[in-house]
Coordinates of C-alpha atoms and ligand atoms in Angstrom, one line a residue:
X1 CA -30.4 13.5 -95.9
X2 CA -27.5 15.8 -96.5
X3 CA -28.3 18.4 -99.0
X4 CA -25.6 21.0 -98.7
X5 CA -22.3 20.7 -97.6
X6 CA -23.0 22.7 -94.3
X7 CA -25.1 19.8 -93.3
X8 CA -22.3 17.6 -93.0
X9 CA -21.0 19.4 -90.1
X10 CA -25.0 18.8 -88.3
X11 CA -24.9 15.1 -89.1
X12 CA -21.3 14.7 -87.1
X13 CA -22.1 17.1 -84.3
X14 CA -24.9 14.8 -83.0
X15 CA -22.0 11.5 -82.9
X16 CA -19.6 11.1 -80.1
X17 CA -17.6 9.7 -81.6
X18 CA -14.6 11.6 -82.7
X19 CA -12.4 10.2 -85.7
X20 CA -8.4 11.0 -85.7
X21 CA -7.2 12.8 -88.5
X22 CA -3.7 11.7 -89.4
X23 CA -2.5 15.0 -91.6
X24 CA 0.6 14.0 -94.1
X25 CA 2.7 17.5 -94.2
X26 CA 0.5 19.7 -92.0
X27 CA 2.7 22.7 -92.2
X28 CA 0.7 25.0 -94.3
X29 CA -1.7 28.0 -93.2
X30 CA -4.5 26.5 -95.1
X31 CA -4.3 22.8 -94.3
X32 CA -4.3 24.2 -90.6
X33 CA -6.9 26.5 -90.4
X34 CA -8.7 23.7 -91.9
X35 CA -8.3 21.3 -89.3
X36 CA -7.9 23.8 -86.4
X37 CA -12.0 24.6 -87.3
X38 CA -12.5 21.0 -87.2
X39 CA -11.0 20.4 -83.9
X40 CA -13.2 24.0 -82.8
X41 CA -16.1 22.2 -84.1
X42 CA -15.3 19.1 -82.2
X43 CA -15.8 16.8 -84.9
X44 CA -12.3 15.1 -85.3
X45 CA -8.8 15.0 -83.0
X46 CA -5.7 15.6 -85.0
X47 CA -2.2 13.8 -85.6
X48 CA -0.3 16.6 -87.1
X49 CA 3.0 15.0 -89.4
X50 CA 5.5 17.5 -90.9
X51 CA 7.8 20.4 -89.8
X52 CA 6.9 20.9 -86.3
X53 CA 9.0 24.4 -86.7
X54 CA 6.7 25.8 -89.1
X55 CA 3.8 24.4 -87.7
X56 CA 4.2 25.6 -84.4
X57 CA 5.0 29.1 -85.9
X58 CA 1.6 28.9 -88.4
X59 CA -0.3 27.7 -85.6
X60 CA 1.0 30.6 -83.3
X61 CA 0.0 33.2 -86.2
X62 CA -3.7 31.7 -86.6
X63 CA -4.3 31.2 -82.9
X64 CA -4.5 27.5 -83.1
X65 CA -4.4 26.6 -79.7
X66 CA -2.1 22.8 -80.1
X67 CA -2.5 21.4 -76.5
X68 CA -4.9 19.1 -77.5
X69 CA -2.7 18.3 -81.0
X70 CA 0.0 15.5 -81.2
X71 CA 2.8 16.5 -83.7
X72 CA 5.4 14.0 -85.3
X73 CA 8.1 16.5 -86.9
X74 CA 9.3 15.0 -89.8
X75 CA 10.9 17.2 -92.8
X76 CA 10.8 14.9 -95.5
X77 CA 7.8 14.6 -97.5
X78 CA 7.6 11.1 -98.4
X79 CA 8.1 10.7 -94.8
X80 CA 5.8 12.3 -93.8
X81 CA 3.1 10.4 -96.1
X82 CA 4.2 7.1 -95.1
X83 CA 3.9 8.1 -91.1
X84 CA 0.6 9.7 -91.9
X85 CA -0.5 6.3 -93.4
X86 CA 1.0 4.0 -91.3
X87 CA -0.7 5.6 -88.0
X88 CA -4.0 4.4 -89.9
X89 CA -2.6 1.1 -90.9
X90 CA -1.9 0.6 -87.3
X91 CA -5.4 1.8 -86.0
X92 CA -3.7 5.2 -84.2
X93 CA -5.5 7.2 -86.6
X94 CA -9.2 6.9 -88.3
X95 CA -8.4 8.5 -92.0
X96 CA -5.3 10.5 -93.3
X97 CA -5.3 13.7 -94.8
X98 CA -3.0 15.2 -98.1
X99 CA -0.9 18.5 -96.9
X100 CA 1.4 20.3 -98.2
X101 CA 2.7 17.4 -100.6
X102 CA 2.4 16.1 -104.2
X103 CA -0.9 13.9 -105.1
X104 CA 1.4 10.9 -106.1
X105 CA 3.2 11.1 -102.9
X106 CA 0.4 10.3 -100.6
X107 CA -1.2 8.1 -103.1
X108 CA 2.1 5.9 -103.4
X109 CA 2.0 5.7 -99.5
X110 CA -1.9 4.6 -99.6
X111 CA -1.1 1.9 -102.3
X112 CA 1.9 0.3 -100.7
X113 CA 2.0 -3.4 -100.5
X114 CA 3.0 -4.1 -97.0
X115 CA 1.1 -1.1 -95.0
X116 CA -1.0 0.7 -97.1
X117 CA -4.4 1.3 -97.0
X118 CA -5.6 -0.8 -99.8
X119 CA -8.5 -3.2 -100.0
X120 CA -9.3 -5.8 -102.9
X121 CA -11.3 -2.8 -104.3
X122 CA -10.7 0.1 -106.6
X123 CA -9.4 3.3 -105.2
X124 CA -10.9 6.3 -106.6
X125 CA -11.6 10.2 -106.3
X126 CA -15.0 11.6 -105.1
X127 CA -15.4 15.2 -105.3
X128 CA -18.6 16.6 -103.8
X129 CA -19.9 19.9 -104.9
X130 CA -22.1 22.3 -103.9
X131 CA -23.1 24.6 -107.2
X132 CA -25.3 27.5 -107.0
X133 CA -27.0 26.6 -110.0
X134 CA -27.7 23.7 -109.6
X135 CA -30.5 22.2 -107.4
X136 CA -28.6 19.1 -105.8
X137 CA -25.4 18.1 -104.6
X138 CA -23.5 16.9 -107.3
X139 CA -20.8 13.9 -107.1
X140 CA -17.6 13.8 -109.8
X141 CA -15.6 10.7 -110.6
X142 CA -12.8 10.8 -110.8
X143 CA -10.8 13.7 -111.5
X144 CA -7.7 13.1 -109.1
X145 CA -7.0 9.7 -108.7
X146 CA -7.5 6.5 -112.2
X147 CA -5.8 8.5 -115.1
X148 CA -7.7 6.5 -118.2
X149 CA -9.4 4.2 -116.6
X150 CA -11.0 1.0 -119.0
X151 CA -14.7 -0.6 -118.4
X152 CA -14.4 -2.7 -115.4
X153 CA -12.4 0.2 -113.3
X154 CA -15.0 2.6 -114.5
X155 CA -17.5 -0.1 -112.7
X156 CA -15.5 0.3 -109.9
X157 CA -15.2 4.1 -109.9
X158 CA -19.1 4.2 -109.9
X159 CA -19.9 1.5 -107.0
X160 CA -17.5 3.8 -104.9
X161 CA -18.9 7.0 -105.8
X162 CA -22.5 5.5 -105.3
X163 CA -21.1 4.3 -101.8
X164 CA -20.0 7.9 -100.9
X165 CA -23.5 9.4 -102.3
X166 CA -25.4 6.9 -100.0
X167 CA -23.7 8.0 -96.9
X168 CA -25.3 11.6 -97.7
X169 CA -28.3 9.9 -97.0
X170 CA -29.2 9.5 -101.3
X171 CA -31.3 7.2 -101.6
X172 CA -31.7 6.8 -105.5
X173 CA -28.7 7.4 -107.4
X174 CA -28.8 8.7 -110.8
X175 CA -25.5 8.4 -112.5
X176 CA -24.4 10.1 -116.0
X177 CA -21.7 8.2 -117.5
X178 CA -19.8 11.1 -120.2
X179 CA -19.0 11.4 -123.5
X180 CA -19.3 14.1 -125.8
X181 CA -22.6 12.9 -127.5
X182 CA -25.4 10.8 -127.1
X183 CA -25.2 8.3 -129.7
X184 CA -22.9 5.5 -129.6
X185 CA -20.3 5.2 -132.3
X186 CA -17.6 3.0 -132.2
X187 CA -14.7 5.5 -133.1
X188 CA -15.4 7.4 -130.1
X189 CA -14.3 4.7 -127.1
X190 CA -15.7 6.8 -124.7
X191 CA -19.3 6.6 -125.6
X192 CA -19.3 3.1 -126.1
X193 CA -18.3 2.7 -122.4
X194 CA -20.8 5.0 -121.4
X195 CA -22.9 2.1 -123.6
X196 CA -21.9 -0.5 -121.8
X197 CA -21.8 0.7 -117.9
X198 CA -25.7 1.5 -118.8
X199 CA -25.9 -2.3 -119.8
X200 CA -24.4 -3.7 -117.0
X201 CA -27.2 -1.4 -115.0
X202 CA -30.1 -2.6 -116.6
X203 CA -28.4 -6.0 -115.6
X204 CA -29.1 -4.9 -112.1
X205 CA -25.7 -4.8 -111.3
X206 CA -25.0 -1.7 -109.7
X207 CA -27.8 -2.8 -107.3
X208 CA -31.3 -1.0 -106.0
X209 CA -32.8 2.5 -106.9
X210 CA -29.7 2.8 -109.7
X211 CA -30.3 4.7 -112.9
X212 CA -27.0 5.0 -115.1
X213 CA -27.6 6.9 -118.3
X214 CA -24.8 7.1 -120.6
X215 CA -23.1 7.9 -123.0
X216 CA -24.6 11.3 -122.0
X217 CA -23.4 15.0 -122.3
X218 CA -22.5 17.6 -120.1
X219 CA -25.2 19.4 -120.5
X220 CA -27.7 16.9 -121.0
X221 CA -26.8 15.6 -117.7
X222 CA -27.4 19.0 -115.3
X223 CA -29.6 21.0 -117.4
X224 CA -33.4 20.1 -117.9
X225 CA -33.6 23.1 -120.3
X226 CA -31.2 21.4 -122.4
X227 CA -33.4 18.8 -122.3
X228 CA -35.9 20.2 -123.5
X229 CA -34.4 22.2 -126.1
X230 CA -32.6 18.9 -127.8
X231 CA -36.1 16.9 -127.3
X232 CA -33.6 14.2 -124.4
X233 CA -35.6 12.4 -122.9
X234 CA -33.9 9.9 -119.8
X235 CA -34.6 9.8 -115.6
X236 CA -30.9 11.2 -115.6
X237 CA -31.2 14.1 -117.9
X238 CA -31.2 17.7 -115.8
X239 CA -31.0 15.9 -112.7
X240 CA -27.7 13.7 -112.3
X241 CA -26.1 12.9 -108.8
X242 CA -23.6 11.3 -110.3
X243 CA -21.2 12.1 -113.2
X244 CA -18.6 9.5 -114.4
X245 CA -16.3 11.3 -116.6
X246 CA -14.0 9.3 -118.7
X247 CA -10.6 10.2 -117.8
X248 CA -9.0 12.3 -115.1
X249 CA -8.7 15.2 -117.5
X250 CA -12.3 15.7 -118.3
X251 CA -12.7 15.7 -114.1
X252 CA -10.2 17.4 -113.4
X253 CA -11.3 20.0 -115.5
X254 CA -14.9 20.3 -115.1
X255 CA -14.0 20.2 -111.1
X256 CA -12.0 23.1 -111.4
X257 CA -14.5 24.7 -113.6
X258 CA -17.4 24.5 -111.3
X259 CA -14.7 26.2 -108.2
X260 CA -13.4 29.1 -110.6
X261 CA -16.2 29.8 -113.1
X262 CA -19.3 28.3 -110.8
X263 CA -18.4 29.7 -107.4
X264 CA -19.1 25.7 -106.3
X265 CA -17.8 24.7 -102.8
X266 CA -17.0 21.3 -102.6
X267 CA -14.9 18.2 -100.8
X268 CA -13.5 15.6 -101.8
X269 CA -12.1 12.1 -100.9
X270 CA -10.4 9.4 -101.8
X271 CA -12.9 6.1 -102.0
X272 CA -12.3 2.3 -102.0
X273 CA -9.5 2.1 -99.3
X274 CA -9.9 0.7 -95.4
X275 CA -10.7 4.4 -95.0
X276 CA -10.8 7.7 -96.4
X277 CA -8.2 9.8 -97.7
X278 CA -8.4 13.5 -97.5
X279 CA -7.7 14.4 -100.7
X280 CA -7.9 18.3 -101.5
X281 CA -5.5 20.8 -104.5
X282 CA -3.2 22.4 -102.9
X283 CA -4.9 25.6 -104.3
X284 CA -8.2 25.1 -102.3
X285 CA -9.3 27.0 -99.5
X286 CA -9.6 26.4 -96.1
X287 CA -13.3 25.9 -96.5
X288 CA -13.0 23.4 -99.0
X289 CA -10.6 21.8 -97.2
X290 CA -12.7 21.7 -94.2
X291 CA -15.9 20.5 -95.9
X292 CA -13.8 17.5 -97.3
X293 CA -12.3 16.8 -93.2
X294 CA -15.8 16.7 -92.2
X295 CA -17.1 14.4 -95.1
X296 CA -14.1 12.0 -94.8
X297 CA -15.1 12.1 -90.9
X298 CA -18.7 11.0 -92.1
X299 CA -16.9 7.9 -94.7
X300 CA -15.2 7.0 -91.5
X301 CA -17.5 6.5 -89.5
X302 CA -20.2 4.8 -91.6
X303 CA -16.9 2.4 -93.0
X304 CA -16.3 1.5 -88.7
X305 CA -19.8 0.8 -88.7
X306 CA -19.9 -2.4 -91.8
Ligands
LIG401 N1 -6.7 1.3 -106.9 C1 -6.1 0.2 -106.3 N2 -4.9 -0.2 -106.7 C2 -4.2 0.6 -107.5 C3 -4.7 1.8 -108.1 C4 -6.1 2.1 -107.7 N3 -6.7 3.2 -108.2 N4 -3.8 2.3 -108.9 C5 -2.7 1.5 -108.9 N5 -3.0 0.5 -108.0 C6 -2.0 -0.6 -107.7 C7 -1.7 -1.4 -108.9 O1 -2.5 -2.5 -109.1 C8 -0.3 -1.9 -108.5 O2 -0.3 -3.0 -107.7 C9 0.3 -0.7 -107.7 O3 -0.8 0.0 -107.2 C10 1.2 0.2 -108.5 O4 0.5 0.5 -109.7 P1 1.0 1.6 -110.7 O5 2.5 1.3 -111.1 O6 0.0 1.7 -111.9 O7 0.9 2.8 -109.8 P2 1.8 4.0 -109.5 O8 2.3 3.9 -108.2 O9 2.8 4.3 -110.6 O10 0.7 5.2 -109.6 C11 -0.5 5.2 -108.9 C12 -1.0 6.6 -108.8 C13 -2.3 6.7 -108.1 C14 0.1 7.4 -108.0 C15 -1.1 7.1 -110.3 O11 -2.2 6.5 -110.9 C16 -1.2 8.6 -110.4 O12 -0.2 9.4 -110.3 N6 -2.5 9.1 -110.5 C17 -2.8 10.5 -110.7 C18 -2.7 11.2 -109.4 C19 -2.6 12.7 -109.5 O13 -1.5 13.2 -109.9 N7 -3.7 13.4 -109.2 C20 -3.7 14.9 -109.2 C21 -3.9 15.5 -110.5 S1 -5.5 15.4 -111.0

């Protein structure tokens, strides 16, 4: 079972296996540190899409040796999204990778009709993080992808994060669906989704060694002292896997929250398509960014697998 994000990298060491990254608008120092320590690690091979000036001249700077690295120059950023996807569409690539380019962009590319990476499913955001606080990895959904999703998405947002924590080796799941209290009341929506995702679990139909708790708090959710203080009593309470938040605000903040304010490492993907999509903020390190190559390496390969 993978328990920290450092694991990830033990778990695709021991497969031979190595996926091809397809990077949309590789021509930024972080995006290519990132994969240039991936490609050291010998855990993927790399398409590399984008300014092949400015690459070549940022891999030159940070010793990224590109003998082993196809590039496809291509200046134009929607461009270079729809190349980056269409090498997956096509099988020349295993999963695609966001550069230096604007969420929608890639998304938009993933998402197109004719050779786009979609599936009948749900796409959604999976962020991973490791928070020194707390005493598991923790999975948020999702914060970068459905803006306000409604009832049956939010179904979907959850089967697809509890596909990305069972390919950490999970084996129960416990999910916290959020709102800003316990108690249902019908003026706050949110908490009577929360209601009814818990419903649908105890319907059995998130399937085996499932617990969805909701509508729960933040608190509630990672803090057994909280717990205890407010007399909660629930499998989920202090010891969530999962948290379903109910729009992409809440996720996106509390994900940028646990990096700033929590000093959490983290990666994070894009679920519910033929295969992953690398899908990290612009802002994020080179770490982050690396953690979220090799987990989208892992999706990839457990996806080529079914
Ligand atoms: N899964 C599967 N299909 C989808 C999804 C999804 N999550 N979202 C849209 N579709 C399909 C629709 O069914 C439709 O067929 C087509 O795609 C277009 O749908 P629209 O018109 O609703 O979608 P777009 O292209 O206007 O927007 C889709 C985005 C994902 C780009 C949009 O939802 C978006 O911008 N999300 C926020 C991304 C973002 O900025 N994140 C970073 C900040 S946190």
């Amino acid at each position: 079972m993978i328990k920290k994000l450092d694991d990830i990298f033990l778990n695709l060491k021991e497969s031979k296996q190595k996926p091809i990254l397809s990077v949309a608008a590789a021509h930024d120092e972080e995006v290519l540190l990132a994969v240039k320590d991936a490609c050291k690690m010998n855990i993927i091979k790399a398409i590399l899409i984008g300014d092949e000036k400015k690459i070549r001249e940022i891999s030159k700077k940070i010793n990224f040796d590109l003998s082993e690295v196809e590039i496809i120059n291509e200046v134009d950023l929607k461009l270079c999204a729809e190349k980056a996807v269409k090498l997956v569409s096509s099988k020349k690539a295993d999963y695609v990778m966001k550069g230096l380019l604007d969420t929608s962009i890639i998304l938009k590319e993933v998402l197109n009709k004719e050779y786009g990476l979609r599936t009948d499913s749900l796409l959604s955001h999976v962020m991973i993080y490791e928070v020194p606080n707390y005493h598991k990895l923790l999975i948020l959904t999702d914060g970068g992808m459905n803006i306000d999703p409604d009832v049956p998405q939010k179904k979907k947002i959850i089967e697809n994060a509890i596909k990305a924590g069972k390919s950490l080796g999970i084996d129960t799941l416990k999910v916290a669906c959020l709102a800003a209290k316990e108690k249902v009341n019908p003026k706050m929506k949110r908490t009577v989704d929360a209601d009814e995702l818990k419903n649908m679990n105890q319907q059995g139909m998130f399937g085996k060694n499932i617990i969805v708790e909701g509508p729960i708090a933040f608190d509630l959710a990672i803090s057994k002292q909280a717990c205890r203080i407010k007399g909660y009593e629930s499998e989920v309470g202090g010891d969530a896997d999962i948290l379903l938040v109910p729009n992409i605000e809440t996720g996106n903040g509390i994900g940028k929250a646990l990096t700033y304010m929590a000093n959490a490492k983290s990666a994070g993907i894009i679920m519910g398509a033929k295969s992953p999509i690398v899908l990290v903020s612009r802002a994020d390190t080179h770490e982050s960014k690396l953690y979220s190559i090799a987990y989208g390496a892992i999706i990839s390969k457990n996806s080529n697998k079914n």
